[in-house]
Amino acid sequence: MKKQILIVGSGFAGMWAAVSAARLADVTGRDDLQISVLAPRPELRIRPRFYEEQVAGFAAPLSELFAELNIHFIAGSAERIDVKRKSVWYRDSQGNVTLAAYDRLIVATGSQTRRPAIAGLAEFAFDIDQLESAQIFENHLDSLALRPSTPERNTLVVCGGGFTGIELATELPARLRARFGENTQTKIIVVERGAVIGGRYSEELRNTIEEASNELGVEWRLNSEIKAIDATGVTLKNGERIAAATVVWTAGVEAHPLSQQIAGERDGQGRLIVNESLQVPAHPEVYATGDMAHARTDDLGNTALMTCQHAIQLGKFAGHNAAASLLDVAPYPYRQVNYVTCLDLGGWGAVYSEGWDQKVKCVRDEAKKIKIAITNELIYPPAADRAMAFAAADPLAKFV
């Protein structure tokens, strides 16, 4: 009877975990593993591109790849994890609840936008967190072109000035001009509770973001927080009122709530704290990866961020180690020493930095070419070719 590796989630971490586990089984010449991926659809949603136009096309099919590598796909949504019985209850596309057993479980259900208890947030704010919500936002932008031109229609508020907020805000001037016309005066306002633009970045990177914002006409409200959102705009805690037909929430992410069903220590974002093999210490047969894992990247105290850059590598190590534990092969301690930052800054260009100290290496058009190469090629699934896919899934192969 084959041993079962069950991977919950087909995002960057889940997809690469499956390919990596299949790779190790192939390398060792073993055919006694059953690798299964449980997810609503056999696709990889290219979430880092959801700030762009034509978001409906940002889902890469996985059926051919999985078939080529003998990875079993289960269509459904996980609802309950029973670590004592080593099983996951999931709901299939017909609404039936079914049980999937495992010998090793890899939890790769990703993250979601954190939504605090702010009046009107659920009813009136858009987000680009998921493909469906990003599509709703895009449709809303299309509908604005049918309205009369007013300051309220032409104003858009982005709540949160992190990575997603910056990329969306700097992309929006061009998106609005395409709908309203080149001569329409638009206003993009980023509401950020921090004291500086791009507070988590290096001074050099912050200065670049500020330069791009100024050139694009993107305004920032620093040291500001949202008190309430309604159909006609936002009210800040300092009493300022911003009239806007569009409010987008991008402030903060947290691990998928499925992680709460697994006993273990968590960080402030709800991620399970894992050991160097990416196992949950209280349940060594369970591996957390991607945005579900709080993992050390090196021996200097750095930890993986909730980005596809880290999710891809975390997935490769998790898949390898889960398979290794069933094949009597030594695990690889997760390490990801190299770190880069590449921020799209809309019509201004982009900025690319290297290292945890975020030393800027290039900006504008040169950085934009790198950004396009990353988001249009590097992060997409490998071709449905066994040799190519396995070469890419090697956890020790160079990535960035």
Short mmCIF file of C-alpha atoms in Angstrom, two decimals:
data_model
loop_
_atom_site.label_atom_id
_atom_site.label_comp_id
_atom_site.label_asym_id
_atom_site.label_seq_id
_atom_site.Cartn_x
_atom_site.Cartn_y
_atom_site.Cartn_z
CA MET A 1 0.00 0.00 0.00
CA LYS A 2 1.38 3.39 -0.98
CA LYS A 3 2.26 5.96 1.65
CA GLN A 4 0.23 9.13 1.36
CA ILE A 5 1.53 12.70 1.15
CA LEU A 6 -1.38 15.12 1.20
CA ILE A 7 -0.74 18.74 0.24
CA VAL A 8 -3.50 21.21 1.06
CA GLY A 9 -3.30 24.15 -1.34
CA SER A 10 -2.09 24.61 -4.92
CA GLY A 11 -0.47 28.02 -4.55
CA PHE A 12 3.24 28.64 -4.98
CA ALA A 13 4.21 26.61 -1.92
CA GLY A 14 1.70 23.80 -2.48
CA MET A 15 2.43 23.34 -6.17
CA TRP A 16 6.21 23.28 -5.66
CA ALA A 17 5.88 20.97 -2.66
CA ALA A 18 4.11 18.43 -4.87
CA VAL A 19 6.68 18.65 -7.66
CA SER A 20 9.58 18.46 -5.20
CA ALA A 21 8.15 15.39 -3.47
CA ALA A 22 7.63 13.73 -6.85
CA ARG A 23 11.21 14.61 -7.78
CA LEU A 24 12.66 12.88 -4.71
CA ALA A 25 10.57 9.76 -5.35
CA ASP A 26 11.95 9.73 -8.90
CA VAL A 27 15.55 10.31 -7.78
CA THR A 28 15.35 7.43 -5.31
CA GLY A 29 13.57 5.15 -7.79
CA ARG A 30 10.62 4.67 -5.49
CA ASP A 31 7.04 4.17 -6.63
CA ASP A 32 5.42 3.62 -3.26
CA LEU A 33 4.41 7.23 -2.63
CA GLN A 34 1.03 8.73 -3.50
CA ILE A 35 1.32 12.51 -3.73
CA SER A 36 -2.03 14.33 -3.67
CA VAL A 37 -2.89 18.00 -3.90
CA LEU A 38 -6.20 19.14 -2.41
CA ALA A 39 -7.45 22.49 -3.74
CA PRO A 40 -10.61 23.97 -5.27
CA ARG A 41 -9.13 23.97 -8.79
CA PRO A 42 -6.00 22.56 -10.47
CA GLU A 43 -4.44 25.97 -11.03
CA LEU A 44 -1.80 28.29 -9.68
CA ARG A 45 -3.18 31.75 -9.15
CA ILE A 46 -0.51 34.35 -9.86
CA ARG A 47 -1.37 36.49 -6.87
CA PRO A 48 1.60 38.89 -7.16
CA ARG A 49 0.00 40.21 -10.37
CA PHE A 50 -3.46 40.97 -8.99
CA TYR A 51 -2.71 44.71 -8.94
CA GLU A 52 -2.50 44.63 -12.75
CA GLU A 53 -5.18 44.82 -15.44
CA GLN A 54 -6.96 41.77 -16.93
CA VAL A 55 -6.63 39.88 -13.69
CA ALA A 56 -8.95 37.07 -14.86
CA GLY A 57 -6.06 35.68 -16.90
CA PHE A 58 -3.68 35.30 -13.96
CA ALA A 59 -4.32 31.62 -13.23
CA ALA A 60 -1.97 29.01 -14.65
CA PRO A 61 -3.42 25.51 -15.21
CA LEU A 62 -1.72 22.61 -13.46
CA SER A 63 -3.55 19.55 -14.80
CA GLU A 64 -0.98 18.66 -17.46
CA LEU A 65 1.94 19.15 -15.09
CA PHE A 66 0.35 17.00 -12.40
CA ALA A 67 -0.54 14.29 -14.92
CA GLU A 68 3.04 14.23 -16.25
CA LEU A 69 4.44 13.78 -12.74
CA ASN A 70 1.77 11.35 -11.46
CA ILE A 71 0.53 13.84 -8.90
CA HIS A 72 -3.06 13.15 -7.89
CA PHE A 73 -5.37 16.16 -7.76
CA ILE A 74 -8.37 16.28 -5.41
CA ALA A 75 -10.93 19.00 -6.12
CA GLY A 76 -12.25 20.39 -2.86
CA SER A 77 -11.81 22.82 0.02
CA ALA A 78 -10.32 21.62 3.30
CA GLU A 79 -12.58 22.24 6.29
CA ARG A 80 -11.16 20.23 9.17
CA ILE A 81 -7.82 18.67 10.05
CA ASP A 82 -7.74 15.75 12.48
CA VAL A 83 -4.08 15.23 13.39
CA LYS A 84 -4.88 12.29 15.67
CA ARG A 85 -6.55 10.35 12.86
CA LYS A 86 -4.17 11.79 10.25
CA SER A 87 -7.02 12.89 8.06
CA VAL A 88 -8.45 15.99 6.40
CA TRP A 89 -12.15 16.56 5.86
CA TYR A 90 -12.92 18.51 2.72
CA ARG A 91 -15.97 19.65 0.77
CA ASP A 92 -16.02 18.73 -2.92
CA SER A 93 -17.50 20.69 -5.81
CA GLN A 94 -20.88 18.99 -5.29
CA GLY A 95 -20.98 20.04 -1.66
CA ASN A 96 -20.26 16.59 -0.28
CA VAL A 97 -17.92 16.25 2.72
CA THR A 98 -15.23 13.63 2.20
CA LEU A 99 -12.25 12.30 4.12
CA ALA A 100 -8.66 12.17 2.84
CA ALA A 101 -6.09 10.26 4.90
CA TYR A 102 -2.37 11.01 5.02
CA ASP A 103 0.93 9.77 6.35
CA ARG A 104 2.46 13.21 5.86
CA LEU A 105 0.50 16.45 5.62
CA ILE A 106 1.80 19.65 4.03
CA VAL A 107 -0.32 22.68 4.91
CA ALA A 108 0.03 25.27 2.15
CA THR A 109 -3.23 27.20 2.20
CA GLY A 110 -1.53 30.59 2.08
CA SER A 111 -2.73 33.83 3.56
CA GLN A 112 -5.54 36.33 3.39
CA THR A 113 -6.03 40.03 3.95
CA ARG A 114 -6.47 40.94 7.58
CA ARG A 115 -9.76 42.76 8.09
CA PRO A 116 -10.05 44.56 11.42
CA ALA A 117 -13.34 45.71 12.92
CA ILE A 118 -13.59 49.01 11.04
CA ALA A 119 -17.05 50.40 10.34
CA GLY A 120 -17.98 49.89 6.69
CA LEU A 121 -14.87 47.90 5.74
CA ALA A 122 -16.77 44.75 4.77
CA GLU A 123 -19.54 46.61 2.98
CA PHE A 124 -17.70 49.33 1.07
CA ALA A 125 -14.01 48.49 0.63
CA PHE A 126 -12.58 46.54 -2.29
CA ASP A 127 -9.50 44.34 -2.13
CA ILE A 128 -7.20 42.53 -4.55
CA ASP A 129 -6.37 39.68 -2.20
CA GLN A 130 -8.02 36.91 -4.22
CA LEU A 131 -8.68 36.47 -7.93
CA GLU A 132 -12.41 36.92 -7.49
CA SER A 133 -12.14 40.08 -5.40
CA ALA A 134 -9.53 41.56 -7.74
CA GLN A 135 -11.93 40.90 -10.63
CA ILE A 136 -14.73 42.67 -8.74
CA PHE A 137 -12.41 45.64 -8.23
CA GLU A 138 -11.49 45.72 -11.92
CA ASN A 139 -15.16 45.61 -12.90
CA HIS A 140 -15.81 48.48 -10.52
CA LEU A 141 -13.12 50.57 -12.19
CA ASP A 142 -14.76 49.85 -15.55
CA SER A 143 -18.12 50.99 -14.18
CA LEU A 144 -16.66 54.32 -13.02
CA ALA A 145 -16.17 55.37 -16.63
CA LEU A 146 -19.97 55.39 -17.01
CA ARG A 147 -20.40 57.92 -14.21
CA PRO A 148 -20.14 61.70 -14.58
CA SER A 149 -16.67 63.10 -13.93
CA THR A 150 -16.57 64.43 -10.36
CA PRO A 151 -13.76 64.78 -7.80
CA GLU A 152 -15.30 61.92 -5.84
CA ARG A 153 -15.41 59.59 -8.86
CA ASN A 154 -11.84 60.51 -9.77
CA THR A 155 -10.43 59.89 -6.28
CA LEU A 156 -9.26 56.48 -5.08
CA VAL A 157 -8.04 55.70 -1.57
CA VAL A 158 -5.60 52.86 -0.91
CA CYS A 159 -5.66 51.78 2.75
CA GLY A 160 -2.19 50.51 3.61
CA GLY A 161 1.21 51.40 2.21
CA GLY A 162 2.93 48.02 2.22
CA PHE A 163 4.18 46.10 -0.82
CA THR A 164 0.72 45.53 -2.33
CA GLY A 165 -0.48 49.03 -1.53
CA ILE A 166 2.56 50.64 -3.17
CA GLU A 167 2.31 48.56 -6.33
CA LEU A 168 -1.42 49.16 -6.67
CA ALA A 169 -1.24 52.89 -5.93
CA THR A 170 1.52 53.54 -8.46
CA GLU A 171 -0.25 51.46 -11.11
CA LEU A 172 -3.59 53.21 -10.67
CA PRO A 173 -2.85 56.55 -12.39
CA ALA A 174 -2.40 54.75 -15.71
CA ARG A 175 -5.40 52.48 -15.09
CA LEU A 176 -7.64 55.46 -14.41
CA ARG A 177 -6.34 57.48 -17.38
CA ALA A 178 -7.13 54.53 -19.65
CA ARG A 179 -10.77 54.71 -18.49
CA PHE A 180 -11.31 58.43 -17.94
CA GLY A 181 -9.06 59.96 -20.59
CA GLU A 182 -5.60 61.49 -20.44
CA ASN A 183 -6.82 64.95 -19.42
CA THR A 184 -8.92 63.89 -16.43
CA GLN A 185 -7.55 65.02 -13.09
CA THR A 186 -7.39 61.96 -10.83
CA LYS A 187 -6.21 61.59 -7.27
CA ILE A 188 -4.66 58.51 -5.64
CA ILE A 189 -4.25 58.75 -1.86
CA VAL A 190 -2.44 56.15 0.25
CA VAL A 191 -3.44 56.13 3.92
CA GLU A 192 -0.54 54.78 5.97
CA ARG A 193 -0.31 54.60 9.75
CA GLY A 194 3.49 54.65 9.65
CA ALA A 195 5.52 57.84 9.94
CA VAL A 196 7.38 57.42 6.63
CA ILE A 197 6.67 56.09 3.15
CA GLY A 198 7.70 52.44 2.85
CA GLY A 199 8.61 52.14 6.51
CA ARG A 200 9.79 48.49 6.35
CA TYR A 201 12.29 49.25 3.60
CA SER A 202 15.80 50.71 3.56
CA GLU A 203 16.25 54.47 3.35
CA GLU A 204 17.49 54.15 -0.22
CA LEU A 205 14.44 52.15 -1.21
CA ARG A 206 12.07 54.49 0.63
CA ASN A 207 13.52 57.50 -1.17
CA THR A 208 12.93 55.77 -4.51
CA ILE A 209 9.31 54.99 -3.65
CA GLU A 210 8.78 58.60 -2.60
CA GLU A 211 10.34 59.91 -5.81
CA ALA A 212 8.09 57.68 -7.92
CA SER A 213 5.01 58.67 -5.90
CA ASN A 214 5.74 62.37 -6.36
CA GLU A 215 6.29 62.01 -10.08
CA LEU A 216 3.10 59.99 -10.52
CA GLY A 217 1.05 62.31 -8.32
CA VAL A 218 0.33 59.66 -5.67
CA GLU A 219 -0.39 61.34 -2.32
CA TRP A 220 0.39 59.86 1.08
CA ARG A 221 -1.41 60.45 4.38
CA LEU A 222 1.20 59.35 6.93
CA ASN A 223 0.57 58.77 10.64
CA SER A 224 -3.05 58.17 9.66
CA GLU A 225 -5.56 55.42 10.32
CA ILE A 226 -8.99 54.64 8.97
CA LYS A 227 -11.87 55.24 11.35
CA ALA A 228 -14.74 54.40 9.01
CA ILE A 229 -15.52 53.65 5.38
CA ASP A 230 -18.80 54.38 3.63
CA ALA A 231 -20.23 54.56 0.13
CA THR A 232 -18.77 58.00 -0.52
CA GLY A 233 -15.31 57.79 1.04
CA VAL A 234 -13.34 57.39 4.25
CA THR A 235 -13.06 59.14 7.59
CA LEU A 236 -9.67 59.14 9.28
CA LYS A 237 -9.15 58.93 13.02
CA ASN A 238 -7.79 62.48 13.00
CA GLY A 239 -11.16 63.65 11.68
CA GLU A 240 -10.14 64.21 8.06
CA ARG A 241 -12.75 63.25 5.49
CA ILE A 242 -11.70 62.02 2.03
CA ALA A 243 -14.50 61.84 -0.52
CA ALA A 244 -13.88 58.92 -2.86
CA ALA A 245 -15.98 56.54 -4.93
CA THR A 246 -13.36 53.82 -4.51
CA VAL A 247 -11.60 52.53 -1.39
CA VAL A 248 -9.22 49.55 -1.55
CA TRP A 249 -8.03 47.71 1.57
CA THR A 250 -4.44 46.39 1.42
CA ALA A 251 -3.40 46.75 5.06
CA GLY A 252 -1.91 43.56 6.41
CA VAL A 253 -2.15 39.82 5.84
CA GLU A 254 -2.52 36.79 8.09
CA ALA A 255 -2.18 33.05 7.69
CA HIS A 256 -5.19 31.10 6.47
CA PRO A 257 -7.40 30.20 9.48
CA LEU A 258 -6.92 26.48 8.79
CA SER A 259 -3.64 26.80 10.71
CA GLN A 260 -5.66 27.32 13.90
CA GLN A 261 -6.71 23.67 13.76
CA ILE A 262 -3.13 22.51 14.33
CA ALA A 263 -1.66 22.74 17.82
CA GLY A 264 1.54 24.72 17.78
CA GLU A 265 3.22 28.03 18.47
CA ARG A 266 2.34 30.89 16.11
CA ASP A 267 3.67 34.31 15.28
CA GLY A 268 1.72 37.56 15.16
CA GLN A 269 0.47 36.80 11.66
CA GLY A 270 -0.93 33.42 12.64
CA ARG A 271 1.85 31.43 10.96
CA LEU A 272 2.92 28.16 12.53
CA ILE A 273 6.47 28.28 13.86
CA VAL A 274 8.33 25.37 12.28
CA ASN A 275 11.72 23.72 12.71
CA GLU A 276 14.43 23.74 10.07
CA SER A 277 12.79 20.80 8.29
CA LEU A 278 9.53 22.83 8.21
CA GLN A 279 7.78 20.43 10.56
CA VAL A 280 5.34 21.62 13.21
CA PRO A 281 7.20 20.51 16.37
CA ALA A 282 4.08 19.26 18.17
CA HIS A 283 3.12 17.19 15.12
CA PRO A 284 6.24 16.07 13.20
CA GLU A 285 4.13 14.40 10.50
CA VAL A 286 2.71 17.85 9.64
CA TYR A 287 4.69 20.35 7.57
CA ALA A 288 3.72 24.01 7.23
CA THR A 289 4.98 25.94 4.25
CA GLY A 290 4.56 29.16 2.31
CA ASP A 291 2.53 31.85 4.10
CA MET A 292 1.52 29.30 6.72
CA ALA A 293 5.07 28.92 8.04
CA HIS A 294 7.24 31.07 10.25
CA ALA A 295 10.65 29.76 9.24
CA ARG A 296 14.23 30.95 9.66
CA THR A 297 15.91 31.63 6.33
CA ASP A 298 19.49 31.77 7.62
CA ASP A 299 21.63 31.84 10.76
CA LEU A 300 21.46 35.63 11.08
CA GLY A 301 17.94 35.79 12.49
CA ASN A 302 16.08 36.52 9.25
CA THR A 303 12.75 34.79 8.69
CA ALA A 304 10.75 34.09 5.54
CA LEU A 305 8.37 36.81 4.44
CA MET A 306 4.85 36.26 3.12
CA THR A 307 5.95 36.58 -0.51
CA CYS A 308 6.04 34.21 -3.47
CA GLN A 309 9.84 34.47 -3.41
CA HIS A 310 9.91 32.65 -0.10
CA ALA A 311 6.81 30.52 -0.71
CA ILE A 312 8.37 28.90 -3.78
CA GLN A 313 11.49 27.79 -1.92
CA LEU A 314 9.60 26.85 1.21
CA GLY A 315 7.42 24.62 -0.94
CA LYS A 316 10.40 22.87 -2.51
CA PHE A 317 11.96 22.15 0.88
CA ALA A 318 8.66 21.03 2.45
CA GLY A 319 7.89 18.62 -0.38
CA HIS A 320 11.40 17.20 -0.34
CA ASN A 321 11.46 16.76 3.43
CA ALA A 322 7.99 15.22 3.69
CA ALA A 323 8.94 12.67 1.04
CA ALA A 324 12.37 12.14 2.60
CA SER A 325 10.79 11.22 5.92
CA LEU A 326 8.90 8.37 4.21
CA LEU A 327 11.79 7.26 2.00
CA ASP A 328 14.46 7.07 4.72
CA VAL A 329 16.39 9.96 3.15
CA ALA A 330 18.01 12.75 5.16
CA PRO A 331 16.03 16.02 5.09
CA TYR A 332 17.40 19.32 3.88
CA PRO A 333 17.39 22.10 6.47
CA TYR A 334 15.52 25.03 4.97
CA ARG A 335 17.86 27.87 4.05
CA GLN A 336 17.24 30.81 1.73
CA VAL A 337 20.12 33.20 2.18
CA ASN A 338 19.59 35.32 -0.93
CA TYR A 339 16.84 37.92 -0.77
CA VAL A 340 15.77 40.50 -3.35
CA THR A 341 13.07 43.16 -3.48
CA CYS A 342 11.51 44.20 -6.78
CA LEU A 343 8.70 46.74 -6.54
CA ASP A 344 6.63 47.74 -9.54
CA LEU A 345 6.17 51.52 -9.51
CA GLY A 346 3.71 51.86 -12.35
CA GLY A 347 4.45 54.35 -15.08
CA TRP A 348 7.59 55.50 -13.26
CA GLY A 349 9.21 52.08 -13.69
CA ALA A 350 10.34 49.83 -10.84
CA VAL A 351 13.04 49.46 -8.22
CA TYR A 352 15.21 46.39 -7.64
CA SER A 353 17.33 45.80 -4.53
CA GLU A 354 19.40 42.93 -3.18
CA GLY A 355 20.07 41.65 0.31
CA TRP A 356 18.27 42.11 3.59
CA ASP A 357 19.81 45.59 3.77
CA GLN A 358 17.95 46.32 0.50
CA LYS A 359 20.74 47.92 -1.47
CA VAL A 360 19.18 49.41 -4.61
CA LYS A 361 20.80 48.01 -7.73
CA CYS A 362 18.67 49.55 -10.47
CA VAL A 363 15.58 51.67 -11.03
CA ARG A 364 13.09 52.78 -13.68
CA ASP A 365 13.16 50.91 -17.02
CA GLU A 366 16.04 48.60 -16.11
CA ALA A 367 14.30 47.47 -12.93
CA LYS A 368 10.98 47.21 -14.80
CA LYS A 369 12.50 44.63 -17.14
CA ILE A 370 13.54 42.56 -14.12
CA LYS A 371 10.08 42.89 -12.58
CA ILE A 372 8.41 41.73 -15.79
CA ALA A 373 10.79 38.77 -16.05
CA ILE A 374 9.94 37.77 -12.48
CA THR A 375 6.16 38.14 -12.65
CA ASN A 376 5.68 36.95 -16.24
CA GLU A 377 8.15 34.05 -16.27
CA LEU A 378 10.08 33.13 -13.13
CA ILE A 379 7.14 32.57 -10.80
CA TYR A 380 4.97 30.61 -13.25
CA PRO A 381 4.75 26.80 -13.05
CA PRO A 382 7.28 24.75 -15.00
CA ALA A 383 6.33 23.16 -18.29
CA ALA A 384 4.72 19.72 -18.21
CA ASP A 385 8.10 18.17 -18.89
CA ARG A 386 9.42 15.69 -16.33
CA ALA A 387 13.11 16.55 -16.59
CA MET A 388 12.58 20.31 -16.64
CA ALA A 389 10.11 20.28 -13.76
CA PHE A 390 12.30 18.11 -11.55
CA ALA A 391 15.37 20.24 -12.25
CA ALA A 392 13.47 23.35 -11.21
CA ALA A 393 12.07 21.65 -8.08
CA ASP A 394 15.47 20.80 -6.58
CA PRO A 395 15.52 22.72 -3.28
CA LEU A 396 19.28 23.25 -3.61
CA ALA A 397 19.15 24.62 -7.16
CA LYS A 398 19.78 28.36 -7.54
CA PHE A 399 16.59 30.39 -7.53
CA VAL A 400 17.39 34.07 -6.88
#
